[in-house]
Amino acid sequence: LWGYGFDLIFEAIYKKTGITIVSAGADAVFYVPLLRRVMAWWGLTSVSRKALLKNIALPYPRNMLGLAPGGIAEMFYGLKQEQLVLARRKGFCKIALESGCSLVPYYVFGANQLYTRYWGAGSFAARFSKRISMSIVFWTDRFCIPFGFVPHCTKLVCVAGPAIDVEKVVEPTPEQVDALHTKYIAALRTLFDEHKSKMGDNWDRNRLYLEDEDARLKSS
């Protein structure tokens, strides 16, 4: 996450708007003593429903949450194309409806190219990571150093779309959750298509895929 420059992005947002964005992460990191302290220092909060609703209920501007719905599973996607784990991730939409908070689509172009990853979604590491709720990802950096910190020299473009206003619903129905989820995915794909050219001409034919979509079938 921090290899994407999110610390710099969040700082810039704070200086410009006064908004403090809190990132939500897997509960497993809070069980590791030293890592727990580091993540808390970075402003990470639990991704549990209770913690998310608690943070959303804080007074403005401290109620802004940064959430990656794809979570741990998404670390094993995007090796060969831009791909997100989002098709079956609808919990954040239900929470948005229950709290009446807006959803802001956000994408970081170039994030998948920062480091070289070797294990895909069907690997043993992906299945094991899911079981223990913690990512076991192997990567190399610019100098081919395993688990290195120096990213590849690649362009990063961070874009945010218009907020999707959400009307509060005390007990949202599955149909309401599905409708908001579909709207969010459509907004995210529109955002992707509008800004992908900023990465260069070789990105013009790139598409944003979900985890249940086969890029080979889409391109044929």
PDB file of C-alpha atoms in Angstrom:
ATOM      1  CA  LEU A   1       0.000   0.000   0.000  1.00  0.00           C
ATOM      2  CA  TRP A   2       2.643   2.493   0.969  1.00  0.00           C
ATOM      3  CA  GLY A   3       4.693   1.615  -2.086  1.00  0.00           C
ATOM      4  CA  TYR A   4       1.897   3.318  -4.028  1.00  0.00           C
ATOM      5  CA  GLY A   5       2.793   6.590  -2.316  1.00  0.00           C
ATOM      6  CA  PHE A   6      -0.452   6.642  -0.340  1.00  0.00           C
ATOM      7  CA  ASP A   7       1.289   8.381   2.538  1.00  0.00           C
ATOM      8  CA  LEU A   8       2.158  11.255   0.193  1.00  0.00           C
ATOM      9  CA  ILE A   9      -1.328  11.248  -1.345  1.00  0.00           C
ATOM     10  CA  PHE A  10      -3.065  11.339   2.034  1.00  0.00           C
ATOM     11  CA  GLU A  11      -0.775  14.144   3.184  1.00  0.00           C
ATOM     12  CA  ALA A  12      -1.564  16.165   0.055  1.00  0.00           C
ATOM     13  CA  ILE A  13      -5.311  15.653   0.572  1.00  0.00           C
ATOM     14  CA  TYR A  14      -5.010  16.774   4.186  1.00  0.00           C
ATOM     15  CA  LYS A  15      -3.106  19.943   3.286  1.00  0.00           C
ATOM     16  CA  LYS A  16      -5.589  20.828   0.551  1.00  0.00           C
ATOM     17  CA  THR A  17      -8.891  19.928   2.198  1.00  0.00           C
ATOM     18  CA  GLY A  18      -8.223  19.242   5.875  1.00  0.00           C
ATOM     19  CA  ILE A  19      -9.579  15.720   5.418  1.00  0.00           C
ATOM     20  CA  THR A  20      -7.870  12.902   7.301  1.00  0.00           C
ATOM     21  CA  ILE A  21      -8.305   9.576   5.511  1.00  0.00           C
ATOM     22  CA  VAL A  22      -8.167   6.410   7.597  1.00  0.00           C
ATOM     23  CA  SER A  23      -7.212   3.179   5.835  1.00  0.00           C
ATOM     24  CA  ALA A  24      -8.937  -0.079   6.702  1.00  0.00           C
ATOM     25  CA  GLY A  25      -6.961  -3.325   6.724  1.00  0.00           C
ATOM     26  CA  ALA A  26      -7.262  -7.010   7.564  1.00  0.00           C
ATOM     27  CA  ASP A  27      -7.820  -7.870  11.212  1.00  0.00           C
ATOM     28  CA  ALA A  28      -4.931 -10.334  11.112  1.00  0.00           C
ATOM     29  CA  VAL A  29      -2.315  -7.559  11.146  1.00  0.00           C
ATOM     30  CA  PHE A  30      -3.573  -6.422  14.543  1.00  0.00           C
ATOM     31  CA  TYR A  31      -2.660  -9.783  16.065  1.00  0.00           C
ATOM     32  CA  VAL A  32       1.058  -9.292  15.352  1.00  0.00           C
ATOM     33  CA  PRO A  33       2.535  -7.172  18.200  1.00  0.00           C
ATOM     34  CA  LEU A  34       5.112  -5.052  16.339  1.00  0.00           C
ATOM     35  CA  LEU A  35       3.151  -4.887  13.099  1.00  0.00           C
ATOM     36  CA  ARG A  36       0.083  -3.816  15.046  1.00  0.00           C
ATOM     37  CA  ARG A  37       1.925  -0.776  16.383  1.00  0.00           C
ATOM     38  CA  VAL A  38       3.294   0.169  12.973  1.00  0.00           C
ATOM     39  CA  MET A  39      -0.113  -0.086  11.306  1.00  0.00           C
ATOM     40  CA  ALA A  40      -1.762   1.950  14.062  1.00  0.00           C
ATOM     41  CA  TRP A  41       0.933   4.619  13.615  1.00  0.00           C
ATOM     42  CA  TRP A  42       0.133   4.693   9.904  1.00  0.00           C
ATOM     43  CA  GLY A  43      -3.532   5.222  10.734  1.00  0.00           C
ATOM     44  CA  LEU A  44      -4.845   1.768   9.862  1.00  0.00           C
ATOM     45  CA  THR A  45      -8.129   0.602  11.332  1.00  0.00           C
ATOM     46  CA  SER A  46      -9.847  -2.769  11.342  1.00  0.00           C
ATOM     47  CA  VAL A  47     -11.893  -3.754   8.290  1.00  0.00           C
ATOM     48  CA  SER A  48     -14.555  -5.319  10.505  1.00  0.00           C
ATOM     49  CA  ARG A  49     -18.121  -4.095  10.101  1.00  0.00           C
ATOM     50  CA  LYS A  50     -18.152  -2.701  13.636  1.00  0.00           C
ATOM     51  CA  ALA A  51     -14.960  -0.684  13.129  1.00  0.00           C
ATOM     52  CA  LEU A  52     -16.039   0.658   9.734  1.00  0.00           C
ATOM     53  CA  LEU A  53     -19.391   1.878  11.056  1.00  0.00           C
ATOM     54  CA  LYS A  54     -17.665   3.423  14.068  1.00  0.00           C
ATOM     55  CA  ASN A  55     -15.240   5.383  11.887  1.00  0.00           C
ATOM     56  CA  ILE A  56     -17.951   6.482   9.459  1.00  0.00           C
ATOM     57  CA  ALA A  57     -19.924   7.874  12.412  1.00  0.00           C
ATOM     58  CA  LEU A  58     -17.067  10.176  13.447  1.00  0.00           C
ATOM     59  CA  PRO A  59     -17.553  13.913  12.840  1.00  0.00           C
ATOM     60  CA  TYR A  60     -16.376  15.385   9.532  1.00  0.00           C
ATOM     61  CA  PRO A  61     -13.580  15.504   8.383  1.00  0.00           C
ATOM     62  CA  ARG A  62     -12.417  12.461  10.383  1.00  0.00           C
ATOM     63  CA  ASN A  63     -15.000  10.101   8.883  1.00  0.00           C
ATOM     64  CA  MET A  64     -13.214   9.428   5.590  1.00  0.00           C
ATOM     65  CA  LEU A  65     -12.239   5.785   5.028  1.00  0.00           C
ATOM     66  CA  GLY A  66      -9.922   4.304   2.431  1.00  0.00           C
ATOM     67  CA  LEU A  67     -11.012   0.745   1.695  1.00  0.00           C
ATOM     68  CA  ALA A  68      -9.734  -1.880  -0.745  1.00  0.00           C
ATOM     69  CA  PRO A  69     -12.685  -4.300  -1.081  1.00  0.00           C
ATOM     70  CA  GLY A  70     -10.473  -6.856  -2.872  1.00  0.00           C
ATOM     71  CA  GLY A  71      -8.431  -7.340   0.272  1.00  0.00           C
ATOM     72  CA  ILE A  72      -5.880 -10.137   0.492  1.00  0.00           C
ATOM     73  CA  ALA A  73      -7.211 -12.029  -2.539  1.00  0.00           C
ATOM     74  CA  GLU A  74      -6.546  -9.076  -4.838  1.00  0.00           C
ATOM     75  CA  MET A  75      -2.800  -9.339  -4.223  1.00  0.00           C
ATOM     76  CA  PHE A  76      -2.810 -12.449  -6.415  1.00  0.00           C
ATOM     77  CA  TYR A  77      -4.530 -10.741  -9.351  1.00  0.00           C
ATOM     78  CA  GLY A  78      -3.320  -8.177 -11.843  1.00  0.00           C
ATOM     79  CA  LEU A  79      -0.115  -9.993 -12.793  1.00  0.00           C
ATOM     80  CA  LYS A  80      -0.836  -9.798 -16.533  1.00  0.00           C
ATOM     81  CA  GLN A  81      -3.772  -7.394 -16.797  1.00  0.00           C
ATOM     82  CA  GLU A  82      -5.563  -4.826 -14.669  1.00  0.00           C
ATOM     83  CA  GLN A  83      -7.901  -6.894 -12.545  1.00  0.00           C
ATOM     84  CA  LEU A  84      -9.814  -6.367  -9.315  1.00  0.00           C
ATOM     85  CA  VAL A  85     -11.526  -8.686  -6.840  1.00  0.00           C
ATOM     86  CA  LEU A  86     -14.896  -6.970  -6.706  1.00  0.00           C
ATOM     87  CA  ALA A  87     -17.584  -9.114  -8.326  1.00  0.00           C
ATOM     88  CA  ARG A  88     -18.542 -10.844  -5.080  1.00  0.00           C
ATOM     89  CA  ARG A  89     -17.456  -8.134  -2.648  1.00  0.00           C
ATOM     90  CA  LYS A  90     -20.672  -6.353  -1.705  1.00  0.00           C
ATOM     91  CA  GLY A  91     -20.285  -5.826   2.028  1.00  0.00           C
ATOM     92  CA  PHE A  92     -18.970  -2.277   1.602  1.00  0.00           C
ATOM     93  CA  CYS A  93     -22.094  -1.394  -0.390  1.00  0.00           C
ATOM     94  CA  LYS A  94     -24.339  -2.686   2.385  1.00  0.00           C
ATOM     95  CA  ILE A  95     -22.415  -0.647   4.958  1.00  0.00           C
ATOM     96  CA  ALA A  96     -22.673   2.443   2.730  1.00  0.00           C
ATOM     97  CA  LEU A  97     -26.450   1.994   2.578  1.00  0.00           C
ATOM     98  CA  GLU A  98     -26.781   1.398   6.313  1.00  0.00           C
ATOM     99  CA  SER A  99     -24.766   4.512   7.144  1.00  0.00           C
ATOM    100  CA  GLY A 100     -25.741   6.705   4.200  1.00  0.00           C
ATOM    101  CA  CYS A 101     -22.113   7.441   3.346  1.00  0.00           C
ATOM    102  CA  SER A 102     -21.011   8.298  -0.185  1.00  0.00           C
ATOM    103  CA  LEU A 103     -18.743   6.019  -2.226  1.00  0.00           C
ATOM    104  CA  VAL A 104     -15.852   7.531  -4.165  1.00  0.00           C
ATOM    105  CA  PRO A 105     -14.323   5.312  -6.901  1.00  0.00           C
ATOM    106  CA  TYR A 106     -10.534   5.422  -6.837  1.00  0.00           C
ATOM    107  CA  TYR A 107      -7.842   3.764  -8.941  1.00  0.00           C
ATOM    108  CA  VAL A 108      -4.049   3.748  -9.010  1.00  0.00           C
ATOM    109  CA  PHE A 109      -2.604   3.128 -12.479  1.00  0.00           C
ATOM    110  CA  GLY A 110       0.834   1.532 -12.392  1.00  0.00           C
ATOM    111  CA  ALA A 111       0.390  -0.097  -8.997  1.00  0.00           C
ATOM    112  CA  ASN A 112       0.551  -3.606 -10.475  1.00  0.00           C
ATOM    113  CA  GLN A 113       3.882  -2.781 -12.115  1.00  0.00           C
ATOM    114  CA  LEU A 114       5.692  -1.532  -8.997  1.00  0.00           C
ATOM    115  CA  TYR A 115       6.990  -4.973  -8.026  1.00  0.00           C
ATOM    116  CA  THR A 116       7.268  -8.333  -9.779  1.00  0.00           C
ATOM    117  CA  ARG A 117       4.890 -10.900  -8.307  1.00  0.00           C
ATOM    118  CA  TYR A 118       5.056 -14.597  -9.127  1.00  0.00           C
ATOM    119  CA  TRP A 119       2.030 -16.337  -7.614  1.00  0.00           C
ATOM    120  CA  GLY A 120      -1.406 -15.995  -9.182  1.00  0.00           C
ATOM    121  CA  ALA A 121      -4.951 -16.502  -7.969  1.00  0.00           C
ATOM    122  CA  GLY A 122      -4.894 -20.274  -8.406  1.00  0.00           C
ATOM    123  CA  SER A 123      -1.681 -20.825  -6.461  1.00  0.00           C
ATOM    124  CA  PHE A 124      -1.264 -22.621  -3.153  1.00  0.00           C
ATOM    125  CA  ALA A 125      -0.111 -19.333  -1.613  1.00  0.00           C
ATOM    126  CA  ALA A 126      -3.411 -17.682  -2.569  1.00  0.00           C
ATOM    127  CA  ARG A 127      -5.450 -20.494  -1.020  1.00  0.00           C
ATOM    128  CA  PHE A 128      -3.300 -20.561   2.107  1.00  0.00           C
ATOM    129  CA  SER A 129      -3.486 -16.781   2.461  1.00  0.00           C
ATOM    130  CA  LYS A 130      -7.267 -16.982   2.362  1.00  0.00           C
ATOM    131  CA  ARG A 131      -7.275 -19.639   5.066  1.00  0.00           C
ATOM    132  CA  ILE A 132      -5.083 -17.663   7.494  1.00  0.00           C
ATOM    133  CA  SER A 133      -6.519 -14.240   6.512  1.00  0.00           C
ATOM    134  CA  MET A 134      -3.052 -12.874   5.819  1.00  0.00           C
ATOM    135  CA  SER A 135      -1.256 -12.477   2.499  1.00  0.00           C
ATOM    136  CA  ILE A 136       1.681 -14.745   1.700  1.00  0.00           C
ATOM    137  CA  VAL A 137       2.930 -12.944  -1.399  1.00  0.00           C
ATOM    138  CA  PHE A 138       6.365 -13.401  -2.952  1.00  0.00           C
ATOM    139  CA  TRP A 139       7.743 -10.467  -4.911  1.00  0.00           C
ATOM    140  CA  THR A 140      11.036  -9.030  -6.095  1.00  0.00           C
ATOM    141  CA  ASP A 141      11.952  -5.389  -6.441  1.00  0.00           C
ATOM    142  CA  ARG A 142      13.825  -3.399  -9.096  1.00  0.00           C
ATOM    143  CA  PHE A 143      17.094  -5.156  -8.252  1.00  0.00           C
ATOM    144  CA  CYS A 144      15.520  -8.645  -8.171  1.00  0.00           C
ATOM    145  CA  ILE A 145      15.839  -8.731  -4.390  1.00  0.00           C
ATOM    146  CA  PRO A 146      13.170 -10.956  -2.793  1.00  0.00           C
ATOM    147  CA  PHE A 147      10.793  -8.874  -0.665  1.00  0.00           C
ATOM    148  CA  GLY A 148      12.803  -5.794  -1.595  1.00  0.00           C
ATOM    149  CA  PHE A 149      11.586  -2.251  -1.000  1.00  0.00           C
ATOM    150  CA  VAL A 150      12.857  -0.488  -4.127  1.00  0.00           C
ATOM    151  CA  PRO A 151       9.999  -0.402  -6.673  1.00  0.00           C
ATOM    152  CA  HIS A 152      10.419  -0.587 -10.418  1.00  0.00           C
ATOM    153  CA  CYS A 153      10.694   2.766 -12.127  1.00  0.00           C
ATOM    154  CA  THR A 154       7.138   3.094 -13.369  1.00  0.00           C
ATOM    155  CA  LYS A 155       4.619   5.861 -13.759  1.00  0.00           C
ATOM    156  CA  LEU A 156       1.873   6.135 -11.151  1.00  0.00           C
ATOM    157  CA  VAL A 157      -1.405   7.921 -11.831  1.00  0.00           C
ATOM    158  CA  CYS A 158      -3.924   8.189  -8.990  1.00  0.00           C
ATOM    159  CA  VAL A 159      -7.458   9.170  -9.973  1.00  0.00           C
ATOM    160  CA  ALA A 160     -10.721   9.647  -8.084  1.00  0.00           C
ATOM    161  CA  GLY A 161     -14.162   9.912  -9.606  1.00  0.00           C
ATOM    162  CA  PRO A 162     -17.260  11.843  -8.528  1.00  0.00           C
ATOM    163  CA  ALA A 163     -18.796  10.716  -5.257  1.00  0.00           C
ATOM    164  CA  ILE A 164     -21.742   8.348  -5.514  1.00  0.00           C
ATOM    165  CA  ASP A 165     -24.330   9.701  -3.104  1.00  0.00           C
ATOM    166  CA  VAL A 166     -26.069   7.000  -1.080  1.00  0.00           C
ATOM    167  CA  GLU A 167     -29.384   7.396   0.684  1.00  0.00           C
ATOM    168  CA  LYS A 168     -29.446   5.831   4.137  1.00  0.00           C
ATOM    169  CA  VAL A 169     -31.450   2.619   4.451  1.00  0.00           C
ATOM    170  CA  VAL A 170     -31.741   1.050   7.904  1.00  0.00           C
ATOM    171  CA  GLU A 171     -32.212  -2.473   6.551  1.00  0.00           C
ATOM    172  CA  PRO A 172     -31.158  -2.561   2.891  1.00  0.00           C
ATOM    173  CA  THR A 173     -32.518  -5.376   0.753  1.00  0.00           C
ATOM    174  CA  PRO A 174     -30.256  -7.594  -1.365  1.00  0.00           C
ATOM    175  CA  GLU A 175     -31.674  -5.857  -4.444  1.00  0.00           C
ATOM    176  CA  GLN A 176     -30.645  -2.445  -3.113  1.00  0.00           C
ATOM    177  CA  VAL A 177     -27.156  -3.723  -2.325  1.00  0.00           C
ATOM    178  CA  ASP A 178     -26.842  -5.248  -5.809  1.00  0.00           C
ATOM    179  CA  ALA A 179     -27.998  -2.006  -7.443  1.00  0.00           C
ATOM    180  CA  LEU A 180     -25.413   0.088  -5.598  1.00  0.00           C
ATOM    181  CA  HIS A 181     -22.706  -2.503  -6.284  1.00  0.00           C
ATOM    182  CA  THR A 182     -23.473  -2.433 -10.019  1.00  0.00           C
ATOM    183  CA  LYS A 183     -23.437   1.364 -10.006  1.00  0.00           C
ATOM    184  CA  TYR A 184     -20.067   1.441  -8.251  1.00  0.00           C
ATOM    185  CA  ILE A 185     -18.451  -1.012 -10.677  1.00  0.00           C
ATOM    186  CA  ALA A 186     -19.770   0.975 -13.646  1.00  0.00           C
ATOM    187  CA  ALA A 187     -18.383   4.213 -12.170  1.00  0.00           C
ATOM    188  CA  LEU A 188     -15.004   2.596 -11.528  1.00  0.00           C
ATOM    189  CA  ARG A 189     -14.762   1.267 -15.082  1.00  0.00           C
ATOM    190  CA  THR A 190     -15.729   4.658 -16.484  1.00  0.00           C
ATOM    191  CA  LEU A 191     -13.002   6.235 -14.361  1.00  0.00           C
ATOM    192  CA  PHE A 192     -10.497   3.676 -15.651  1.00  0.00           C
ATOM    193  CA  ASP A 193     -11.380   4.253 -19.311  1.00  0.00           C
ATOM    194  CA  GLU A 194     -11.307   8.043 -18.950  1.00  0.00           C
ATOM    195  CA  HIS A 195      -7.805   8.170 -17.490  1.00  0.00           C
ATOM    196  CA  LYS A 196      -5.914   5.128 -18.807  1.00  0.00           C
ATOM    197  CA  SER A 197      -4.412   7.149 -21.684  1.00  0.00           C
ATOM    198  CA  LYS A 198      -2.402   9.087 -19.089  1.00  0.00           C
ATOM    199  CA  MET A 199      -0.221   6.006 -18.744  1.00  0.00           C
ATOM    200  CA  GLY A 200       0.770   6.138 -22.417  1.00  0.00           C
ATOM    201  CA  ASP A 201      -0.437   4.951 -25.812  1.00  0.00           C
ATOM    202  CA  ASN A 202       0.231   1.307 -24.946  1.00  0.00           C
ATOM    203  CA  TRP A 203      -2.608   1.481 -22.396  1.00  0.00           C
ATOM    204  CA  ASP A 204      -5.298   2.483 -24.884  1.00  0.00           C
ATOM    205  CA  ARG A 205      -6.527  -1.096 -25.368  1.00  0.00           C
ATOM    206  CA  ASN A 206      -6.314  -2.030 -21.685  1.00  0.00           C
ATOM    207  CA  ARG A 207      -9.504  -2.900 -19.867  1.00  0.00           C
ATOM    208  CA  LEU A 208     -10.398  -3.305 -16.231  1.00  0.00           C
ATOM    209  CA  TYR A 209     -11.393  -6.886 -15.427  1.00  0.00           C
ATOM    210  CA  LEU A 210     -13.037  -8.424 -12.402  1.00  0.00           C
ATOM    211  CA  GLU A 211     -11.874 -11.671 -10.822  1.00  0.00           C
ATOM    212  CA  ASP A 212     -14.577 -13.736 -12.527  1.00  0.00           C
ATOM    213  CA  GLU A 213     -13.727 -12.446 -15.997  1.00  0.00           C
ATOM    214  CA  ASP A 214     -11.203 -14.037 -18.354  1.00  0.00           C
ATOM    215  CA  ALA A 215      -9.161 -11.400 -20.165  1.00  0.00           C
ATOM    216  CA  ARG A 216      -8.428 -13.827 -23.002  1.00  0.00           C
ATOM    217  CA  LEU A 217     -12.120 -14.329 -23.706  1.00  0.00           C
ATOM    218  CA  LYS A 218     -12.829 -10.597 -23.514  1.00  0.00           C
ATOM    219  CA  SER A 219     -10.098  -9.721 -25.969  1.00  0.00           C
ATOM    220  CA  SER A 220     -11.044 -12.403 -28.521  1.00  0.00           C
TER     221      SER A 220
END
